[in-house]
Amino acid sequence: MTALQARVRGVHQRLATAAAQAGRDPKDLTLIAVSKTQPAEAVATLAALGQRDFGENYLQEALDKQAALSALALQWHFIGALQSNKTRPVSEHFSWVHTIDRAKLAERLSAQRPKALGPLAVCVQVKLDPEPGKAGVAPDALAPLLDTIERLPGLRLAGLMTLPAPREGFEAQRASLARLTALAKALPETARVLSMGMSDDLEAAVAAGATHLRLGTALFGPRQPAGASP
Ligand SMILES: *Cc1c(COP(=O)(O)O)cnc(C)c1O
């Protein structure tokens, strides 16, 4: 078994155990492999093991990988910070965007979505903790943004996403993430995706109700240093 295979197996076991402990069906959990800074070969290897959903943060890096891997039927999720002058390639080349936090981004992504691809699935990023400089909409500003998205023909509102301030320990992590689960109750039945949980808090995320786990280092190992060529 390669190191990558061992890590993949370990992640699947962690997810299965977490689901069992939370009394949840593991089939309700979608694993998004976060492949930022990882080379296309690592994505291809993971795809050969059955992984289909991949998450990327950096647009140009993602487009290069998508071009290199276009023969594979992969589903790409944009999970990075998005500038409004970069929405077109995201709308044209991704199936999902998890980081919508303002109406302008939503409006541009909708207008630029090619009709043939069907609506772009989007999650609204919620900022649960008051961290300066952090992306995300404050909980009290969520409702008008959801209303805007629901009116946009090029988008399909899928649910909510968060990237909370790091916390130590299962219970503190679970309680933190459960705030997103509570907010999601106000969304329609068709928009109940909860994109939360990373390598360090996946058990807490499953316990809190996550549906889409975004895991990088647990699957791929340590990331390449920023700026290193893939
Ligand atoms: C990098 C990243 C992840 C994955 O983090 P790991 O700790 O490597 O699992 C998940 N979500 C977002 C938004 C990220 O930027």
PDB file of C-alpha atoms and ligand atoms in Angstrom:
ATOM      1  CA  MET A   1       0.000   0.000   0.000  1.00  0.00           C
ATOM      2  CA  THR A   2       1.328   3.465  -0.844  1.00  0.00           C
ATOM      3  CA  ALA A   3       1.361   6.273   1.700  1.00  0.00           C
ATOM      4  CA  LEU A   4      -1.482   7.976  -0.192  1.00  0.00           C
ATOM      5  CA  GLN A   5      -3.582   4.799  -0.168  1.00  0.00           C
ATOM      6  CA  ALA A   6      -2.968   4.443   3.558  1.00  0.00           C
ATOM      7  CA  ARG A   7      -4.078   8.024   4.211  1.00  0.00           C
ATOM      8  CA  VAL A   8      -7.201   7.597   2.066  1.00  0.00           C
ATOM      9  CA  ARG A   9      -8.085   4.422   3.929  1.00  0.00           C
ATOM     10  CA  GLY A  10      -7.468   6.203   7.240  1.00  0.00           C
ATOM     11  CA  VAL A  11      -9.782   9.079   6.266  1.00  0.00           C
ATOM     12  CA  HIS A  12     -12.551   6.706   5.183  1.00  0.00           C
ATOM     13  CA  GLN A  13     -12.218   4.915   8.517  1.00  0.00           C
ATOM     14  CA  ARG A  14     -12.353   8.193  10.443  1.00  0.00           C
ATOM     15  CA  LEU A  15     -15.495   9.201   8.529  1.00  0.00           C
ATOM     16  CA  ALA A  16     -17.148   5.811   9.082  1.00  0.00           C
ATOM     17  CA  THR A  17     -16.371   5.883  12.813  1.00  0.00           C
ATOM     18  CA  ALA A  18     -17.546   9.477  13.160  1.00  0.00           C
ATOM     19  CA  ALA A  19     -20.785   8.682  11.307  1.00  0.00           C
ATOM     20  CA  ALA A  20     -21.439   5.621  13.480  1.00  0.00           C
ATOM     21  CA  GLN A  21     -20.841   7.619  16.670  1.00  0.00           C
ATOM     22  CA  ALA A  22     -23.168  10.368  15.464  1.00  0.00           C
ATOM     23  CA  GLY A  23     -25.829   7.877  14.352  1.00  0.00           C
ATOM     24  CA  ARG A  24     -25.542   9.107  10.782  1.00  0.00           C
ATOM     25  CA  ASP A  25     -25.428   7.284   7.438  1.00  0.00           C
ATOM     26  CA  PRO A  26     -21.928   7.601   5.913  1.00  0.00           C
ATOM     27  CA  LYS A  27     -23.661   7.854   2.520  1.00  0.00           C
ATOM     28  CA  ASP A  28     -24.844  11.320   3.549  1.00  0.00           C
ATOM     29  CA  LEU A  29     -21.231  12.518   3.759  1.00  0.00           C
ATOM     30  CA  THR A  30     -19.452  13.828   0.665  1.00  0.00           C
ATOM     31  CA  LEU A  31     -15.690  13.905   0.879  1.00  0.00           C
ATOM     32  CA  ILE A  32     -14.120  16.819  -1.003  1.00  0.00           C
ATOM     33  CA  ALA A  33     -10.391  16.263  -1.448  1.00  0.00           C
ATOM     34  CA  VAL A  34      -8.707  19.654  -1.109  1.00  0.00           C
ATOM     35  CA  SER A  35      -5.889  19.495  -3.605  1.00  0.00           C
ATOM     36  CA  LYS A  36      -4.442  23.014  -3.398  1.00  0.00           C
ATOM     37  CA  THR A  37      -0.647  22.986  -3.891  1.00  0.00           C
ATOM     38  CA  GLN A  38      -0.771  19.276  -4.739  1.00  0.00           C
ATOM     39  CA  PRO A  39       0.353  18.260  -8.235  1.00  0.00           C
ATOM     40  CA  ALA A  40      -2.057  16.957 -10.878  1.00  0.00           C
ATOM     41  CA  GLU A  41      -0.476  13.503 -10.512  1.00  0.00           C
ATOM     42  CA  ALA A  42      -1.608  13.301  -6.885  1.00  0.00           C
ATOM     43  CA  VAL A  43      -5.149  14.221  -7.944  1.00  0.00           C
ATOM     44  CA  ALA A  44      -5.043  11.554 -10.666  1.00  0.00           C
ATOM     45  CA  THR A  45      -3.851   8.953  -8.166  1.00  0.00           C
ATOM     46  CA  LEU A  46      -6.657   9.803  -5.771  1.00  0.00           C
ATOM     47  CA  ALA A  47      -9.168   9.767  -8.644  1.00  0.00           C
ATOM     48  CA  ALA A  48      -7.993   6.264  -9.542  1.00  0.00           C
ATOM     49  CA  LEU A  49      -8.887   5.224  -5.982  1.00  0.00           C
ATOM     50  CA  GLY A  50     -12.451   6.405  -6.559  1.00  0.00           C
ATOM     51  CA  GLN A  51     -12.311  10.005  -5.304  1.00  0.00           C
ATOM     52  CA  ARG A  52     -14.466  12.261  -7.481  1.00  0.00           C
ATOM     53  CA  ASP A  53     -14.858  15.622  -5.713  1.00  0.00           C
ATOM     54  CA  PHE A  54     -11.873  17.951  -5.498  1.00  0.00           C
ATOM     55  CA  GLY A  55     -11.555  21.380  -3.920  1.00  0.00           C
ATOM     56  CA  GLU A  56      -9.205  24.129  -5.080  1.00  0.00           C
ATOM     57  CA  ASN A  57      -8.414  27.580  -3.657  1.00  0.00           C
ATOM     58  CA  TYR A  58      -6.248  29.238  -6.289  1.00  0.00           C
ATOM     59  CA  LEU A  59      -7.799  29.884  -9.681  1.00  0.00           C
ATOM     60  CA  GLN A  60      -4.834  29.593 -12.039  1.00  0.00           C
ATOM     61  CA  GLU A  61      -3.469  26.526 -10.281  1.00  0.00           C
ATOM     62  CA  ALA A  62      -6.914  24.925 -10.483  1.00  0.00           C
ATOM     63  CA  LEU A  63      -7.362  25.703 -14.192  1.00  0.00           C
ATOM     64  CA  ASP A  64      -3.965  24.173 -14.968  1.00  0.00           C
ATOM     65  CA  LYS A  65      -4.857  20.985 -13.099  1.00  0.00           C
ATOM     66  CA  GLN A  66      -8.285  20.779 -14.715  1.00  0.00           C
ATOM     67  CA  ALA A  67      -6.696  21.062 -18.156  1.00  0.00           C
ATOM     68  CA  ALA A  68      -4.166  18.342 -17.316  1.00  0.00           C
ATOM     69  CA  LEU A  69      -6.913  16.054 -15.971  1.00  0.00           C
ATOM     70  CA  SER A  70      -9.714  16.809 -18.429  1.00  0.00           C
ATOM     71  CA  ALA A  71      -9.967  13.143 -19.414  1.00  0.00           C
ATOM     72  CA  LEU A  72     -11.185  12.294 -15.894  1.00  0.00           C
ATOM     73  CA  ALA A  73     -14.810  12.959 -14.926  1.00  0.00           C
ATOM     74  CA  LEU A  74     -14.073  14.982 -11.809  1.00  0.00           C
ATOM     75  CA  GLN A  75     -16.301  17.420  -9.956  1.00  0.00           C
ATOM     76  CA  TRP A  76     -14.452  20.624  -9.042  1.00  0.00           C
ATOM     77  CA  HIS A  77     -15.328  22.803  -6.055  1.00  0.00           C
ATOM     78  CA  PHE A  78     -13.986  26.330  -5.724  1.00  0.00           C
ATOM     79  CA  ILE A  79     -13.291  26.910  -2.013  1.00  0.00           C
ATOM     80  CA  GLY A  80     -10.914  29.879  -2.065  1.00  0.00           C
ATOM     81  CA  ALA A  81     -11.255  33.615  -1.740  1.00  0.00           C
ATOM     82  CA  LEU A  82     -12.892  34.932  -4.907  1.00  0.00           C
ATOM     83  CA  GLN A  83     -12.329  38.383  -6.366  1.00  0.00           C
ATOM     84  CA  SER A  84     -15.186  39.734  -8.423  1.00  0.00           C
ATOM     85  CA  ASN A  85     -12.978  40.282 -11.481  1.00  0.00           C
ATOM     86  CA  LYS A  86     -12.160  36.515 -11.489  1.00  0.00           C
ATOM     87  CA  THR A  87     -15.676  35.137 -11.447  1.00  0.00           C
ATOM     88  CA  ARG A  88     -15.952  34.219 -15.139  1.00  0.00           C
ATOM     89  CA  PRO A  89     -13.419  31.367 -15.235  1.00  0.00           C
ATOM     90  CA  VAL A  90     -14.794  30.051 -11.960  1.00  0.00           C
ATOM     91  CA  SER A  91     -18.338  30.042 -13.313  1.00  0.00           C
ATOM     92  CA  GLU A  92     -17.195  28.348 -16.509  1.00  0.00           C
ATOM     93  CA  HIS A  93     -14.935  25.685 -15.000  1.00  0.00           C
ATOM     94  CA  PHE A  94     -16.348  24.626 -11.637  1.00  0.00           C
ATOM     95  CA  SER A  95     -19.454  22.708 -10.535  1.00  0.00           C
ATOM     96  CA  TRP A  96     -19.560  24.289  -7.082  1.00  0.00           C
ATOM     97  CA  VAL A  97     -18.503  27.504  -5.331  1.00  0.00           C
ATOM     98  CA  HIS A  98     -18.427  27.358  -1.515  1.00  0.00           C
ATOM     99  CA  THR A  99     -17.265  30.893  -0.787  1.00  0.00           C
ATOM    100  CA  ILE A 100     -20.047  33.308  -1.768  1.00  0.00           C
ATOM    101  CA  ASP A 101     -20.203  36.112   0.782  1.00  0.00           C
ATOM    102  CA  ARG A 102     -21.640  39.034  -1.151  1.00  0.00           C
ATOM    103  CA  ALA A 103     -24.340  39.732  -3.701  1.00  0.00           C
ATOM    104  CA  LYS A 104     -21.974  41.074  -6.332  1.00  0.00           C
ATOM    105  CA  LEU A 105     -20.130  37.747  -6.551  1.00  0.00           C
ATOM    106  CA  ALA A 106     -23.395  35.851  -6.821  1.00  0.00           C
ATOM    107  CA  GLU A 107     -24.765  38.141  -9.522  1.00  0.00           C
ATOM    108  CA  ARG A 108     -21.614  37.900 -11.627  1.00  0.00           C
ATOM    109  CA  LEU A 109     -21.318  34.121 -11.281  1.00  0.00           C
ATOM    110  CA  SER A 110     -24.951  33.731 -12.297  1.00  0.00           C
ATOM    111  CA  ALA A 111     -24.691  36.021 -15.322  1.00  0.00           C
ATOM    112  CA  GLN A 112     -21.485  34.312 -16.475  1.00  0.00           C
ATOM    113  CA  ARG A 113     -22.622  30.710 -16.016  1.00  0.00           C
ATOM    114  CA  PRO A 114     -22.813  28.935 -19.381  1.00  0.00           C
ATOM    115  CA  LYS A 115     -26.402  27.685 -19.842  1.00  0.00           C
ATOM    116  CA  ALA A 116     -25.246  24.296 -21.111  1.00  0.00           C
ATOM    117  CA  LEU A 117     -23.653  23.509 -17.756  1.00  0.00           C
ATOM    118  CA  GLY A 118     -26.817  24.016 -15.729  1.00  0.00           C
ATOM    119  CA  PRO A 119     -26.886  26.155 -12.602  1.00  0.00           C
ATOM    120  CA  LEU A 120     -23.745  26.518 -10.518  1.00  0.00           C
ATOM    121  CA  ALA A 121     -24.188  25.017  -7.038  1.00  0.00           C
ATOM    122  CA  VAL A 122     -23.262  27.561  -4.388  1.00  0.00           C
ATOM    123  CA  CYS A 123     -22.806  27.705  -0.646  1.00  0.00           C
ATOM    124  CA  VAL A 124     -22.812  30.957   1.274  1.00  0.00           C
ATOM    125  CA  GLN A 125     -19.745  31.340   3.472  1.00  0.00           C
ATOM    126  CA  VAL A 126     -20.739  32.410   6.983  1.00  0.00           C
ATOM    127  CA  LYS A 127     -18.318  34.116   9.314  1.00  0.00           C
ATOM    128  CA  LEU A 128     -19.194  32.700  12.730  1.00  0.00           C
ATOM    129  CA  ASP A 129     -16.318  34.270  14.638  1.00  0.00           C
ATOM    130  CA  PRO A 130     -15.386  37.953  14.524  1.00  0.00           C
ATOM    131  CA  GLU A 131     -11.916  37.551  12.994  1.00  0.00           C
ATOM    132  CA  PRO A 132     -10.622  40.684  11.256  1.00  0.00           C
ATOM    133  CA  GLY A 133      -9.932  40.220   7.568  1.00  0.00           C
ATOM    134  CA  LYS A 134     -11.718  36.868   7.394  1.00  0.00           C
ATOM    135  CA  ALA A 135     -14.161  36.239   4.536  1.00  0.00           C
ATOM    136  CA  GLY A 136     -17.784  35.371   5.091  1.00  0.00           C
ATOM    137  CA  VAL A 137     -21.121  37.033   5.709  1.00  0.00           C
ATOM    138  CA  ALA A 138     -22.157  37.764   9.294  1.00  0.00           C
ATOM    139  CA  PRO A 139     -25.118  35.648  10.478  1.00  0.00           C
ATOM    140  CA  ASP A 140     -27.358  38.715  10.754  1.00  0.00           C
ATOM    141  CA  ALA A 141     -26.685  39.639   7.109  1.00  0.00           C
ATOM    142  CA  LEU A 142     -27.331  36.141   5.771  1.00  0.00           C
ATOM    143  CA  ALA A 143     -31.045  36.370   4.923  1.00  0.00           C
ATOM    144  CA  PRO A 144     -30.863  39.106   2.240  1.00  0.00           C
ATOM    145  CA  LEU A 145     -27.943  37.367   0.523  1.00  0.00           C
ATOM    146  CA  LEU A 146     -29.876  34.078   0.430  1.00  0.00           C
ATOM    147  CA  ASP A 147     -32.849  35.928  -1.093  1.00  0.00           C
ATOM    148  CA  THR A 148     -30.637  37.403  -3.801  1.00  0.00           C
ATOM    149  CA  ILE A 149     -29.147  34.011  -4.677  1.00  0.00           C
ATOM    150  CA  GLU A 150     -32.538  32.324  -4.873  1.00  0.00           C
ATOM    151  CA  ARG A 151     -33.583  34.828  -7.537  1.00  0.00           C
ATOM    152  CA  LEU A 152     -30.530  34.226  -9.753  1.00  0.00           C
ATOM    153  CA  PRO A 153     -31.166  31.816 -12.641  1.00  0.00           C
ATOM    154  CA  GLY A 154     -27.542  30.738 -13.077  1.00  0.00           C
ATOM    155  CA  LEU A 155     -27.161  29.596  -9.472  1.00  0.00           C
ATOM    156  CA  ARG A 156     -28.587  26.822  -7.335  1.00  0.00           C
ATOM    157  CA  LEU A 157     -28.478  27.605  -3.619  1.00  0.00           C
ATOM    158  CA  ALA A 158     -27.000  24.438  -2.060  1.00  0.00           C
ATOM    159  CA  GLY A 159     -26.381  25.511   1.535  1.00  0.00           C
ATOM    160  CA  LEU A 160     -23.876  27.062   3.907  1.00  0.00           C
ATOM    161  CA  MET A 161     -20.127  26.843   4.420  1.00  0.00           C
ATOM    162  CA  THR A 162     -17.877  27.933   7.254  1.00  0.00           C
ATOM    163  CA  LEU A 163     -14.230  28.096   8.214  1.00  0.00           C
ATOM    164  CA  PRO A 164     -14.395  28.791  11.963  1.00  0.00           C
ATOM    165  CA  ALA A 165     -11.610  30.026  14.167  1.00  0.00           C
ATOM    166  CA  PRO A 166      -9.544  27.002  15.263  1.00  0.00           C
ATOM    167  CA  ARG A 167     -10.556  25.407  18.567  1.00  0.00           C
ATOM    168  CA  GLU A 168      -9.014  22.635  20.642  1.00  0.00           C
ATOM    169  CA  GLY A 169     -10.969  19.535  21.475  1.00  0.00           C
ATOM    170  CA  PHE A 170     -14.009  17.738  20.140  1.00  0.00           C
ATOM    171  CA  GLU A 171     -16.691  19.459  22.210  1.00  0.00           C
ATOM    172  CA  ALA A 172     -15.474  23.008  21.566  1.00  0.00           C
ATOM    173  CA  GLN A 173     -15.218  22.258  17.843  1.00  0.00           C
ATOM    174  CA  ARG A 174     -18.645  20.596  17.720  1.00  0.00           C
ATOM    175  CA  ALA A 175     -20.352  23.452  19.549  1.00  0.00           C
ATOM    176  CA  SER A 176     -18.699  25.979  17.249  1.00  0.00           C
ATOM    177  CA  LEU A 177     -19.800  24.193  14.066  1.00  0.00           C
ATOM    178  CA  ALA A 178     -23.296  23.560  15.412  1.00  0.00           C
ATOM    179  CA  ARG A 179     -23.899  27.296  15.040  1.00  0.00           C
ATOM    180  CA  LEU A 180     -23.871  26.798  11.248  1.00  0.00           C
ATOM    181  CA  THR A 181     -26.260  23.846  11.559  1.00  0.00           C
ATOM    182  CA  ALA A 182     -28.659  26.068  13.497  1.00  0.00           C
ATOM    183  CA  LEU A 183     -28.511  28.812  10.854  1.00  0.00           C
ATOM    184  CA  ALA A 184     -29.173  26.261   8.084  1.00  0.00           C
ATOM    185  CA  LYS A 185     -32.608  25.470   9.564  1.00  0.00           C
ATOM    186  CA  ALA A 186     -33.848  28.716   7.989  1.00  0.00           C
ATOM    187  CA  LEU A 187     -32.922  27.527   4.491  1.00  0.00           C
ATOM    188  CA  PRO A 188     -35.271  25.605   2.183  1.00  0.00           C
ATOM    189  CA  GLU A 189     -35.211  21.774   2.261  1.00  0.00           C
ATOM    190  CA  THR A 190     -33.392  21.821  -1.081  1.00  0.00           C
ATOM    191  CA  ALA A 191     -30.497  23.818   0.380  1.00  0.00           C
ATOM    192  CA  ARG A 192     -29.325  21.779   3.340  1.00  0.00           C
ATOM    193  CA  VAL A 193     -25.675  21.296   2.440  1.00  0.00           C
ATOM    194  CA  LEU A 194     -23.337  22.052   5.347  1.00  0.00           C
ATOM    195  CA  SER A 195     -19.815  22.454   4.016  1.00  0.00           C
ATOM    196  CA  MET A 196     -17.665  22.242   7.132  1.00  0.00           C
ATOM    197  CA  GLY A 197     -15.008  20.042   8.664  1.00  0.00           C
ATOM    198  CA  MET A 198     -11.330  19.900   7.769  1.00  0.00           C
ATOM    199  CA  SER A 199      -8.542  17.478   8.647  1.00  0.00           C
ATOM    200  CA  ASP A 200      -8.381  18.563  12.299  1.00  0.00           C
ATOM    201  CA  ASP A 201     -12.081  18.703  13.117  1.00  0.00           C
ATOM    202  CA  LEU A 202     -13.802  16.189  10.862  1.00  0.00           C
ATOM    203  CA  GLU A 203     -15.221  14.124  13.759  1.00  0.00           C
ATOM    204  CA  ALA A 204     -16.728  17.241  15.338  1.00  0.00           C
ATOM    205  CA  ALA A 205     -18.096  18.339  11.952  1.00  0.00           C
ATOM    206  CA  VAL A 206     -19.827  14.994  11.381  1.00  0.00           C
ATOM    207  CA  ALA A 207     -21.301  15.183  14.888  1.00  0.00           C
ATOM    208  CA  ALA A 208     -22.539  18.720  14.168  1.00  0.00           C
ATOM    209  CA  GLY A 209     -24.266  17.681  10.933  1.00  0.00           C
ATOM    210  CA  ALA A 210     -21.745  18.364   8.159  1.00  0.00           C
ATOM    211  CA  THR A 211     -22.661  16.985   4.744  1.00  0.00           C
ATOM    212  CA  HIS A 212     -19.562  18.063   2.771  1.00  0.00           C
ATOM    213  CA  LEU A 213     -16.180  17.607   4.445  1.00  0.00           C
ATOM    214  CA  ARG A 214     -13.228  19.491   2.932  1.00  0.00           C
ATOM    215  CA  LEU A 215     -10.083  17.507   3.667  1.00  0.00           C
ATOM    216  CA  GLY A 216      -6.591  18.324   2.457  1.00  0.00           C
ATOM    217  CA  THR A 217      -3.645  17.227   4.579  1.00  0.00           C
ATOM    218  CA  ALA A 218      -5.405  14.165   6.012  1.00  0.00           C
ATOM    219  CA  LEU A 219      -5.587  12.803   2.447  1.00  0.00           C
ATOM    220  CA  PHE A 220      -2.556  14.207   0.653  1.00  0.00           C
ATOM    221  CA  GLY A 221      -0.132  14.721   3.522  1.00  0.00           C
ATOM    222  CA  PRO A 222       1.581  18.066   4.139  1.00  0.00           C
ATOM    223  CA  ARG A 223       1.091  20.742   1.480  1.00  0.00           C
ATOM    224  CA  GLN A 224       3.889  21.983  -0.725  1.00  0.00           C
ATOM    225  CA  PRO A 225       5.157  25.351   0.513  1.00  0.00           C
ATOM    226  CA  ALA A 226       3.361  28.276  -1.129  1.00  0.00           C
ATOM    227  CA  GLY A 227       5.086  29.350  -4.327  1.00  0.00           C
ATOM    228  CA  ALA A 228       6.783  25.988  -4.902  1.00  0.00           C
ATOM    229  CA  SER A 229       6.165  24.718  -8.403  1.00  0.00           C
ATOM    230  CA  PRO A 230       3.816  21.721  -8.363  1.00  0.00           C
TER     231      PRO A 230
HETATM  232  C1  LIG B   1      -7.057  24.244   2.770  1.00  0.00           C
HETATM  233  C2  LIG B   1      -8.512  24.222   3.060  1.00  0.00           C
HETATM  234  C3  LIG B   1      -9.141  23.065   3.562  1.00  0.00           C
HETATM  235  C4  LIG B   1      -8.404  21.800   3.913  1.00  0.00           C
HETATM  236  O1  LIG B   1      -7.634  21.957   5.068  1.00  0.00           O
HETATM  237  P1  LIG B   1      -6.861  20.722   5.735  1.00  0.00           P
HETATM  238  O2  LIG B   1      -6.594  21.182   7.107  1.00  0.00           O
HETATM  239  O3  LIG B   1      -5.640  20.477   4.931  1.00  0.00           O
HETATM  240  O4  LIG B   1      -7.778  19.541   5.709  1.00  0.00           O
HETATM  241  C5  LIG B   1     -10.513  23.114   3.739  1.00  0.00           C
HETATM  242  N1  LIG B   1     -11.233  24.223   3.455  1.00  0.00           N
HETATM  243  C6  LIG B   1     -10.669  25.339   2.986  1.00  0.00           C
HETATM  244  C7  LIG B   1     -11.515  26.516   2.688  1.00  0.00           C
HETATM  245  C8  LIG B   1      -9.294  25.378   2.781  1.00  0.00           C
HETATM  246  O5  LIG B   1      -8.741  26.516   2.320  1.00  0.00           O
END
